[in-house]
Short mmCIF file of C-alpha atoms and ligand atoms in Angstrom, two decimals:
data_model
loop_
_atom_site.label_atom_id
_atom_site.label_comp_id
_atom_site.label_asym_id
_atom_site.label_seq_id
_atom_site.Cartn_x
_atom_site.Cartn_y
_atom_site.Cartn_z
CA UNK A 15 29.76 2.92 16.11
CA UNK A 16 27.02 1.71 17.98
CA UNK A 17 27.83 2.84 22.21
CA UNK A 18 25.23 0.74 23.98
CA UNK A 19 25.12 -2.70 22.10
CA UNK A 20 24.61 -4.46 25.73
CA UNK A 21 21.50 -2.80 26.23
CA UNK A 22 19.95 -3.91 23.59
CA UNK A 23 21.70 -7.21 23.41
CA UNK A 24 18.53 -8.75 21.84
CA UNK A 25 18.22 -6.99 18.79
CA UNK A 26 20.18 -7.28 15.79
CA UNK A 27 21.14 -3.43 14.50
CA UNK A 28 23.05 -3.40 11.22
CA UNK A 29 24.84 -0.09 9.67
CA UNK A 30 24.56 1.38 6.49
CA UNK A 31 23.05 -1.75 4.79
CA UNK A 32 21.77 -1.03 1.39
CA UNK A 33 18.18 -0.66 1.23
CA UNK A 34 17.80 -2.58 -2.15
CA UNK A 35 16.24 -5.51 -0.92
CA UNK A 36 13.27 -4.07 1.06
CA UNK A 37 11.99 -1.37 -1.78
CA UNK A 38 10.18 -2.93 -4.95
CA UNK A 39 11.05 -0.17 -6.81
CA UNK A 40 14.95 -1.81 -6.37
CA UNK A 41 16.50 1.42 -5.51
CA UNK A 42 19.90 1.23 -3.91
CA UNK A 43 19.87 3.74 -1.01
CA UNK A 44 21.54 2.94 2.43
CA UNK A 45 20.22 2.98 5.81
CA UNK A 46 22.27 4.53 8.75
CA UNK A 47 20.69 1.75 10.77
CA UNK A 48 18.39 -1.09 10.37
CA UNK A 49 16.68 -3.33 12.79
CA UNK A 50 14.03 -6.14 12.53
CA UNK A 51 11.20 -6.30 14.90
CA UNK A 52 9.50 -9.54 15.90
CA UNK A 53 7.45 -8.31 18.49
CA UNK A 54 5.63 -5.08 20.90
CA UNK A 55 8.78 -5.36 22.62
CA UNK A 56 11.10 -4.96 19.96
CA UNK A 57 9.10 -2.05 18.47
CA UNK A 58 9.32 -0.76 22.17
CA UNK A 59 13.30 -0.80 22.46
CA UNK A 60 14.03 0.17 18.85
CA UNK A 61 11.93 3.43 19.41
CA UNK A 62 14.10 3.81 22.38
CA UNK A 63 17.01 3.17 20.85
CA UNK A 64 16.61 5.51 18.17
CA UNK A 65 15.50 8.17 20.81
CA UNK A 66 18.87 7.38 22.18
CA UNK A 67 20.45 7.69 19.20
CA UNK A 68 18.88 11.20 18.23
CA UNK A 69 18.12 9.99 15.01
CA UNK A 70 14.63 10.01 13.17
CA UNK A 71 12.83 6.60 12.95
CA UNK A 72 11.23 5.30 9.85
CA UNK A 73 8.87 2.27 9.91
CA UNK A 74 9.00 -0.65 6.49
CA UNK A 75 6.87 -3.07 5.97
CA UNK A 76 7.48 -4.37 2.51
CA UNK A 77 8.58 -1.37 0.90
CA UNK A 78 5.90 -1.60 -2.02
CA UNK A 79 4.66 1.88 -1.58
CA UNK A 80 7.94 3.90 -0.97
CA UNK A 81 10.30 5.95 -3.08
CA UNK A 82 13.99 6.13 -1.96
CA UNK A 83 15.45 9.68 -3.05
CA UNK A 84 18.36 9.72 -0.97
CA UNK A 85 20.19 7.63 1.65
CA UNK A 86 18.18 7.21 4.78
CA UNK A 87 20.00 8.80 7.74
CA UNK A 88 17.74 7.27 10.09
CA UNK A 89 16.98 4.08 12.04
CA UNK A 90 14.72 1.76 9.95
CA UNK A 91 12.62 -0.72 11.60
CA UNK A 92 11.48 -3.00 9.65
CA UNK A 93 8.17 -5.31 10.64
CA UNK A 94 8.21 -8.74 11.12
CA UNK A 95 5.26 -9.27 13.89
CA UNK A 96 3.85 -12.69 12.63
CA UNK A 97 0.87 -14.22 13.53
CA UNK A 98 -2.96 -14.92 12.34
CA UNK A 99 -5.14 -15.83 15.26
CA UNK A 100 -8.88 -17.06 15.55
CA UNK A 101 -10.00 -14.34 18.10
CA UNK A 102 -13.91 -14.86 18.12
CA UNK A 103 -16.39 -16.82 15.76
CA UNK A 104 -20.40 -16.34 15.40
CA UNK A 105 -22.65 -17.94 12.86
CA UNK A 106 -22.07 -15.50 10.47
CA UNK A 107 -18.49 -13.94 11.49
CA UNK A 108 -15.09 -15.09 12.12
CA UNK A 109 -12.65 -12.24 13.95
CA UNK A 110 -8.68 -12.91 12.86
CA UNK A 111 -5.87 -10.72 14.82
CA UNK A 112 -3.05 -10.37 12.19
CA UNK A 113 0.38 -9.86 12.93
CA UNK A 114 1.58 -6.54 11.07
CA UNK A 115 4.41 -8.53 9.39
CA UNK A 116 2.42 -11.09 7.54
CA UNK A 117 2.74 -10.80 3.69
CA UNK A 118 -0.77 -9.09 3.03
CA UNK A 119 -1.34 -11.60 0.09
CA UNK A 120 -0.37 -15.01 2.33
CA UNK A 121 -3.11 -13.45 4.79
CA UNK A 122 -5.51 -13.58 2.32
CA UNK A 123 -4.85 -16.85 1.12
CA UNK A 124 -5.54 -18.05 4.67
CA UNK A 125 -8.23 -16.22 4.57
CA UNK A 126 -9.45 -18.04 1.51
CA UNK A 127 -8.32 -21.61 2.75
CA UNK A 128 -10.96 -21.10 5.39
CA UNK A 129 -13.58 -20.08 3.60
CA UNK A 130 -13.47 -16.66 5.41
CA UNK A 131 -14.74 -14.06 3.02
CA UNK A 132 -14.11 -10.35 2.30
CA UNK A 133 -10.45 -9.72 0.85
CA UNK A 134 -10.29 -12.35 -2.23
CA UNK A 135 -10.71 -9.22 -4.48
CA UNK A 136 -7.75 -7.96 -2.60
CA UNK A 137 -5.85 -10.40 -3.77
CA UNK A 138 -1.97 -10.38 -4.84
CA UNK A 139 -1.43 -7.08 -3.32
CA UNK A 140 1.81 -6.82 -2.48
CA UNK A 141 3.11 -5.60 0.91
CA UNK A 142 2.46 -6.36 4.89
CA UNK A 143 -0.80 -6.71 6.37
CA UNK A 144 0.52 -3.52 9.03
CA UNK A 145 0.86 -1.24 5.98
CA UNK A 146 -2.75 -2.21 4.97
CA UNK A 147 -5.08 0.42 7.00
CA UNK A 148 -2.33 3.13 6.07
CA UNK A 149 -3.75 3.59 2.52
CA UNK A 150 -7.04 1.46 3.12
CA UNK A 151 -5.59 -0.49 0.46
CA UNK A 152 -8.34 -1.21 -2.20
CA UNK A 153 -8.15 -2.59 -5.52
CA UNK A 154 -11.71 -4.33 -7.63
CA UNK A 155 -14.21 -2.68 -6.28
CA UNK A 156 -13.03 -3.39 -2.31
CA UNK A 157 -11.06 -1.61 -0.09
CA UNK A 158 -9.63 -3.03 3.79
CA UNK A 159 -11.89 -0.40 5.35
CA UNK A 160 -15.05 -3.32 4.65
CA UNK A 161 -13.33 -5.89 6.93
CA UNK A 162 -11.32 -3.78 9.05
CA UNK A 163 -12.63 -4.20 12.50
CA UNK A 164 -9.63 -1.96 14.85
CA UNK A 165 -5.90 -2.24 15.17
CA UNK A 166 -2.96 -2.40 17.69
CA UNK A 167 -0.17 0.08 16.98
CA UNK A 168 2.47 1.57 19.77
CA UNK A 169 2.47 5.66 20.50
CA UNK A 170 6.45 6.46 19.16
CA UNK A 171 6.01 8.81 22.05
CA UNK A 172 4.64 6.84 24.55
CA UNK A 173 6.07 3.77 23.87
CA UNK A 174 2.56 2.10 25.44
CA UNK A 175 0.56 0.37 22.95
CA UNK A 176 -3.21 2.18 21.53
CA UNK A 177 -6.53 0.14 19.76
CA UNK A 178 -7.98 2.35 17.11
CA UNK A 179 -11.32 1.12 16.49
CA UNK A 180 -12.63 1.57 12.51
CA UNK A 181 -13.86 5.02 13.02
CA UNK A 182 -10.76 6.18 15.02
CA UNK A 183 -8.79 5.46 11.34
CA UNK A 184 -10.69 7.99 9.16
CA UNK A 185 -10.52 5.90 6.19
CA UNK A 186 -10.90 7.41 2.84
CA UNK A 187 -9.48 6.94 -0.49
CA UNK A 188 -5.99 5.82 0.03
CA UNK A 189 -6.26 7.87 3.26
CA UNK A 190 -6.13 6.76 6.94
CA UNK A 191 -5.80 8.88 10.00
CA UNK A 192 -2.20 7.18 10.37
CA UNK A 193 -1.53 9.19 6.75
CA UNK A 194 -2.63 12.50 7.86
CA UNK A 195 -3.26 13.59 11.50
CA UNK A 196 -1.30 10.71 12.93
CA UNK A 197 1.56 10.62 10.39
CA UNK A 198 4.90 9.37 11.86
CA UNK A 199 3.08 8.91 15.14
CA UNK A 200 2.39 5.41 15.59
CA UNK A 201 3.66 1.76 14.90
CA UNK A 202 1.16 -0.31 13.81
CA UNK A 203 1.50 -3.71 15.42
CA UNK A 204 -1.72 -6.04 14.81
CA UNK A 205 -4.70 -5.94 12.51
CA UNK A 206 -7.91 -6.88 13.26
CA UNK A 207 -10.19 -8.07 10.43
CA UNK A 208 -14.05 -8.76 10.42
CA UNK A 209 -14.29 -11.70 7.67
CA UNK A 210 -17.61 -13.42 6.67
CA UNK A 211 -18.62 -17.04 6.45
CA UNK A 212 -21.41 -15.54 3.81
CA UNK A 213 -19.70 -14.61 1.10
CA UNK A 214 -21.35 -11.57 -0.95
CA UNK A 215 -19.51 -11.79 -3.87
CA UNK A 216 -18.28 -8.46 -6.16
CA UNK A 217 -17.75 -9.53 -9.17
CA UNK A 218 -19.27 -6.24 -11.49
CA UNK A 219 -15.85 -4.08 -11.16
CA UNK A 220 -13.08 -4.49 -13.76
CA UNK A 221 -12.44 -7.57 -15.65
CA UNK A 222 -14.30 -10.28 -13.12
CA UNK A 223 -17.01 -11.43 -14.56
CA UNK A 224 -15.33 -11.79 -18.08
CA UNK A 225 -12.13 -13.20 -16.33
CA UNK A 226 -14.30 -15.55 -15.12
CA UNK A 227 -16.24 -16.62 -18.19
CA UNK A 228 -12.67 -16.95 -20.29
CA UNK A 229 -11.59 -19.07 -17.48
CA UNK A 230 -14.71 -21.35 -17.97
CA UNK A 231 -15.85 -21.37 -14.03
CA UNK A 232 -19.45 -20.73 -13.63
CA UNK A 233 -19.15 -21.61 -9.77
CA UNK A 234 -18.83 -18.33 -8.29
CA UNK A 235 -16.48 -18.49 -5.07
CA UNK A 236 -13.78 -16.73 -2.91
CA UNK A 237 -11.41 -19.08 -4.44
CA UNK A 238 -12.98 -18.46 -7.89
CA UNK A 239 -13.05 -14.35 -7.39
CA UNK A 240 -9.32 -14.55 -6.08
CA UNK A 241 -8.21 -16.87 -8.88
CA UNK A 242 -9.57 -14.60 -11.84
CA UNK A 243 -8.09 -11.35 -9.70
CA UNK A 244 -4.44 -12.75 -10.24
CA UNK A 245 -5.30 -13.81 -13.73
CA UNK A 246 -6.08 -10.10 -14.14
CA UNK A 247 -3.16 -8.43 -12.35
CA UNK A 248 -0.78 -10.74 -13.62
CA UNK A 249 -1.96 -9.63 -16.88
CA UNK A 250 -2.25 -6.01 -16.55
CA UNK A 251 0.90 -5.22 -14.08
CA UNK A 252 4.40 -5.33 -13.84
CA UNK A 253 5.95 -8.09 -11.44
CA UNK A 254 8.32 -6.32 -9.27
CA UNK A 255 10.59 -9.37 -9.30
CA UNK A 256 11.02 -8.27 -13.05
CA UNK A 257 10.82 -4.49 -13.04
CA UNK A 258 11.27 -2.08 -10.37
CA UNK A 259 7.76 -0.36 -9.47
CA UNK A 260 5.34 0.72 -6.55
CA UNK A 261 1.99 -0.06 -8.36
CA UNK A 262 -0.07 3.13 -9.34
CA UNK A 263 2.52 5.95 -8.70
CA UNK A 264 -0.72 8.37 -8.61
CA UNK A 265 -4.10 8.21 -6.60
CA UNK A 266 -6.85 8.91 -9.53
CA UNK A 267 -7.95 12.56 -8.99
CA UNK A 268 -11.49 13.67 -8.29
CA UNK A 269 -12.65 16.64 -9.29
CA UNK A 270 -15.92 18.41 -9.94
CA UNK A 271 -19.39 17.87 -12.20
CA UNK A 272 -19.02 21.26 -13.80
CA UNK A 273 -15.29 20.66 -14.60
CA UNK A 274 -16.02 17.13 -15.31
CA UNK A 275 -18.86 18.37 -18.00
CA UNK A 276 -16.04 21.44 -19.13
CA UNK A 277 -13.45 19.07 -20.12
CA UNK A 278 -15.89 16.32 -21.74
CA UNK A 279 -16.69 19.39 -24.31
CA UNK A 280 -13.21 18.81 -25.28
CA UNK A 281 -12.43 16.06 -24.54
CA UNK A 282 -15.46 13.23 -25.45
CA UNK A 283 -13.68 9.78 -24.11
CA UNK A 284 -12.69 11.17 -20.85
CA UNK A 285 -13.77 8.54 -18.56
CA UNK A 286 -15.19 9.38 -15.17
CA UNK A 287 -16.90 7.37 -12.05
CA UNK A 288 -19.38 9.62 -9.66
CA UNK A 289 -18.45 9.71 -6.21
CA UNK A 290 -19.41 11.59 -3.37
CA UNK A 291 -17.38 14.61 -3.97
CA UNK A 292 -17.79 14.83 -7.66
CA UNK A 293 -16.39 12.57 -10.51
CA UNK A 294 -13.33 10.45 -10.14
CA UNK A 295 -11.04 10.45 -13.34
CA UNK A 296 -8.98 7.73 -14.01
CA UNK A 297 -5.20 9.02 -13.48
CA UNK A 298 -3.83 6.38 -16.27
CA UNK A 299 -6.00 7.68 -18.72
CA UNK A 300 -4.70 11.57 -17.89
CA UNK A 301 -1.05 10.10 -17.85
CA UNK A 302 -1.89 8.48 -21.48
CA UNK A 303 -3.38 11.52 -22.70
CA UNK A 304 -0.24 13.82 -21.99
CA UNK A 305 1.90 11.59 -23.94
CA UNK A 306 3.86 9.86 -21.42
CA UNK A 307 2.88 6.36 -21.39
CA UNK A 308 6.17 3.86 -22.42
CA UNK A 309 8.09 7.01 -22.14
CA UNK A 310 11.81 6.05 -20.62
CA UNK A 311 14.46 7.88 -20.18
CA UNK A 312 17.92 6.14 -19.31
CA UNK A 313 16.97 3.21 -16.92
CA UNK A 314 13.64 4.81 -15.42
CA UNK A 315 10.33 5.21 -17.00
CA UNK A 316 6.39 5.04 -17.62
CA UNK A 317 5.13 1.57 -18.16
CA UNK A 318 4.73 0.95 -21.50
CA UNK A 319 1.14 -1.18 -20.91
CA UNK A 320 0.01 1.01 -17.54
CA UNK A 321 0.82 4.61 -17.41
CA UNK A 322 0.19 4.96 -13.90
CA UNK A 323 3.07 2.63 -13.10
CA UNK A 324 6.50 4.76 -13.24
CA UNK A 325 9.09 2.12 -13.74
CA UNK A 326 12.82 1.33 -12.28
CA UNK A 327 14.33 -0.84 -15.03
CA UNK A 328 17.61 -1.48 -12.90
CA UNK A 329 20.27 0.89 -11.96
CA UNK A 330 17.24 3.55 -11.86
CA UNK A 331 17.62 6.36 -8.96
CA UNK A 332 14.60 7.44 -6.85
CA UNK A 333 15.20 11.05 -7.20
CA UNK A 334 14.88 10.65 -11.26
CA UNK A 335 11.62 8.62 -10.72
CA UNK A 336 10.32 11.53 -8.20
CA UNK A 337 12.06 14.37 -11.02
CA UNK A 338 9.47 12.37 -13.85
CA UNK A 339 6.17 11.84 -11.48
CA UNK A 340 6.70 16.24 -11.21
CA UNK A 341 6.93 16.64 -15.17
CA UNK A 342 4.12 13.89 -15.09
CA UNK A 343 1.55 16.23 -12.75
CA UNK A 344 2.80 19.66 -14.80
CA UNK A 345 1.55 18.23 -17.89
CA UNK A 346 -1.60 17.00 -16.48
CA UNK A 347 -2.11 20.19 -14.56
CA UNK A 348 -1.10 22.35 -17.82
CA UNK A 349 -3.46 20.21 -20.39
CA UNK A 350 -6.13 19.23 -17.81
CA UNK A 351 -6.03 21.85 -14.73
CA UNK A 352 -6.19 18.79 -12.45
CA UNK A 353 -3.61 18.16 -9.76
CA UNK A 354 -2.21 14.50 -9.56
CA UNK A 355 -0.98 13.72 -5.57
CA UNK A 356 1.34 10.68 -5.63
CA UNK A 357 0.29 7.19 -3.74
CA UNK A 358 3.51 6.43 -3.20
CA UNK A 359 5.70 7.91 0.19
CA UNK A 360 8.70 9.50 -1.12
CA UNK A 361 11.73 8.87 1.53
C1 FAD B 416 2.82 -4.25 -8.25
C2 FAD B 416 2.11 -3.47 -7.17
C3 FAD B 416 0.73 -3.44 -7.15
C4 FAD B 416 0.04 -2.72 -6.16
N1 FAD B 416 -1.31 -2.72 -6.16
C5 FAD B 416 -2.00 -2.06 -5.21
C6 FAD B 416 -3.44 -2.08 -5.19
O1 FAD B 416 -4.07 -2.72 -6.02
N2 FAD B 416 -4.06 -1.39 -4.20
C7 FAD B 416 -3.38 -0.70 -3.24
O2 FAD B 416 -4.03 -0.11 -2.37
N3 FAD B 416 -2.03 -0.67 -3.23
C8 FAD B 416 -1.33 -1.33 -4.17
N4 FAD B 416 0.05 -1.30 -4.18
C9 FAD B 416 0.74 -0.53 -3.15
C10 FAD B 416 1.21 -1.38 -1.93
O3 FAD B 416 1.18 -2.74 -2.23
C11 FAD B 416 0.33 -1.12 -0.71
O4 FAD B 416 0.31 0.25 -0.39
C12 FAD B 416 0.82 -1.90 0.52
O5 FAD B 416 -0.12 -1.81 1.56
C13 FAD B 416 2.17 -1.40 1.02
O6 FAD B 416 2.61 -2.31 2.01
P1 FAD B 416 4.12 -2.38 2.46
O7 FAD B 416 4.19 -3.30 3.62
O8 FAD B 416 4.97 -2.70 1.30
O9 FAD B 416 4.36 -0.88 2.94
P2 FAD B 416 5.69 -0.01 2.84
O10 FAD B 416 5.93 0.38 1.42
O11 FAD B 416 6.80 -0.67 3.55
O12 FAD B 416 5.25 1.28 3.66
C14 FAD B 416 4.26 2.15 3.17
C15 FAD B 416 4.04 3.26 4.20
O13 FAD B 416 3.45 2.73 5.36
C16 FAD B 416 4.28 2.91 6.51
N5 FAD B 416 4.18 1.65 7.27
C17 FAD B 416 4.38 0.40 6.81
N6 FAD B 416 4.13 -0.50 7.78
C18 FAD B 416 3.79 0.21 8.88
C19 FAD B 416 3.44 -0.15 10.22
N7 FAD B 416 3.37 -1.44 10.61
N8 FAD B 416 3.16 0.85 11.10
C20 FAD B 416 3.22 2.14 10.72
N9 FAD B 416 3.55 2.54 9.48
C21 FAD B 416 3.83 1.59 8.57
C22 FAD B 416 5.67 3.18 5.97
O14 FAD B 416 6.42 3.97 6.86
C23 FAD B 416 5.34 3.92 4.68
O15 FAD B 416 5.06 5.27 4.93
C24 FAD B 416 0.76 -2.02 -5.17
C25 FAD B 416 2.17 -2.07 -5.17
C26 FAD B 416 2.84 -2.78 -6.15
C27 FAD B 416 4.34 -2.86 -6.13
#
């Protein structure tokens, strides 16, 4: 029973709701408590309140990148902060604060609207704009860190509210500081985004170009770019309205020249991009290779089409999708000696 509803009057706190609703994987796992925050101040007095409580505190934005393996015996506080504001324009540059709750892919359909360039390859990703800088989000060729100018996010300590500049995040590959050093630290509250009236357009990764030409535009804009994006995703991955998933389940490994060149021996089609630290596989193609793409098993599974989408086909539980993802990285690591490490936060 909750002992000090007067208190915190203002906010609505519901008990043991099922979490259904807020994960797209569609797992049915209950929350001890759940609470939606509007604004600072409600981020403020749920922290509080869960202090008060003495229970652990887990932040939700859309749930598109989590994995329910058990009932959460915790307060959830889920984002709602709304807003997109004009902060500063120059010739070149427009500045946008976004609210953390925004849908990610509404933002950049504003974004688009305006003529404000940068994430139109990011489009249809699903999720919140606040869960963005977590993972650097990235998908054809861009990731957030190339418009990210800073952030807001409260100190689940201090309860006072922090800017993180870009190089205070540490962005990497689906990597933030927020992810690592910071984890479970911080509520992030508003986004700041550095968005071009010049549009440079990226149009060599994936399908673009081609999407483009079998779509018969020869105009190349943002609304083009983000047109032939959806064509593609809409194409090549599962609607979570449909069937339960968390996009790619895996981050695609990197590993190095000289095990790159060992394995090609053996292994001739084994794709593989150059990076920094070595040679990024592809984590599908590893998935695909060990067998388990359109594997199922009862009402979980691979994707038939994308093997590094695991799959909730209704009635699915999150600790069988976690039990599969561990079979998935022994094979790789048996047949390939390379270590998957999920994308997705397992809860
Ligand atoms: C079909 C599909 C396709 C996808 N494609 C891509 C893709 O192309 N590229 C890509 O990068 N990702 C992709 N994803 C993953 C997902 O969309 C992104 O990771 C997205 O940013 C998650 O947003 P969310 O609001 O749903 O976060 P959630 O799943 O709610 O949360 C993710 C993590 O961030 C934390 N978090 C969320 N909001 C906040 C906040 N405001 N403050 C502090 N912590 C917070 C949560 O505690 C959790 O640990 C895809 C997912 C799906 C289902």
């Amino acid at each position: 029973m909750l002992t000090s509803q007067v208190q915190f009057s203002n906010m609505n706190i519901q008990e043991n709701i099922s979490l259904k609703p807020y994960n797209t994987f569609g797992i049915d796992k209950k929350a001890k408590f759940f609470a939606q925050v509007f604004s600072e101040k409600d981020v403020i007095e749920a922290l509080s309140r869960a202090k008060k409580l003495d229970i652990p505190l887990i932040v939700l934005g859309g749930g598109s990148n989590i994995l329910l393996t058990q009932d959460v015996d915790a307060f959830v506080m889920k984002i709602e902060l709304n807003g997109i504001s004009l902060i500063k324009e120059t010739e070149d540059e427009v500045f946008v604060e976004v609210g953390a709750g925004e849908n990610w892919h509404d933002f950049v359909l504003h974004c688009i609207k305006n003529n404000w360039a940068g994430v139109e390859n990011l489009s249809l990703i699903p999720g919140t704009v606040g869960a963005s800088p977590m993972q650097n989000i990235g998908a054809y060729g861009i990731e957030i860190k190339e418009v990210f100018e800073g952030l807001y996010a409260v100190n689940r300590q201090s309860a006072e509210v922090e800017y993180f500049p870009w190089e205070a995040c540490k962005f990497g590959y689906r990597e933030s500081v927020f992810k690592n050093t910071l984890k479970d630290q911080y509520v992030i509250t508003r986004v700041l985004f550095k968005l071009s009236k010049k549009p440079t357009f990226h149009t060599e990764y994936g399908a673009i170009s081609q999407t483009l030409d079998e779509m018969g535009i020869s105009d190349l804009s943002i609304q083009a770019i983000s047109k032939a994006v959806i064509h593609i995703r809409q194409s090549k991955l599962p609607d979570p309205k449909e069937i339960g998933n968390a996009g790619s389940f895996f981050k695609n490994p990197t590993i190095s020249i000289a095990q790159f060149e060992k394995l090609k021996a053996n292994n001739p089609t084994i794709p593989g991009f150059p990076n920094e630290e070595g040679i990024k596989v592809p984590a599908a193609w590893l998935i695909e290779q060990t067998g388990w793409k359109g594997y199922r098993q009862g009402n979980i599974g691979v994707h038939k089409l994308q093997p590094l989408v695991l799959v909730n086909y209704g009635g699915g539980e999150g600790n069988e999708i976690a039990a599969l993802s561990k079979k998935i990285q022994e094979s790789v690591l048996e047949k390939f000696n390379i270590k998957l490490h999920a994308e997705v936060n397992f809860i």
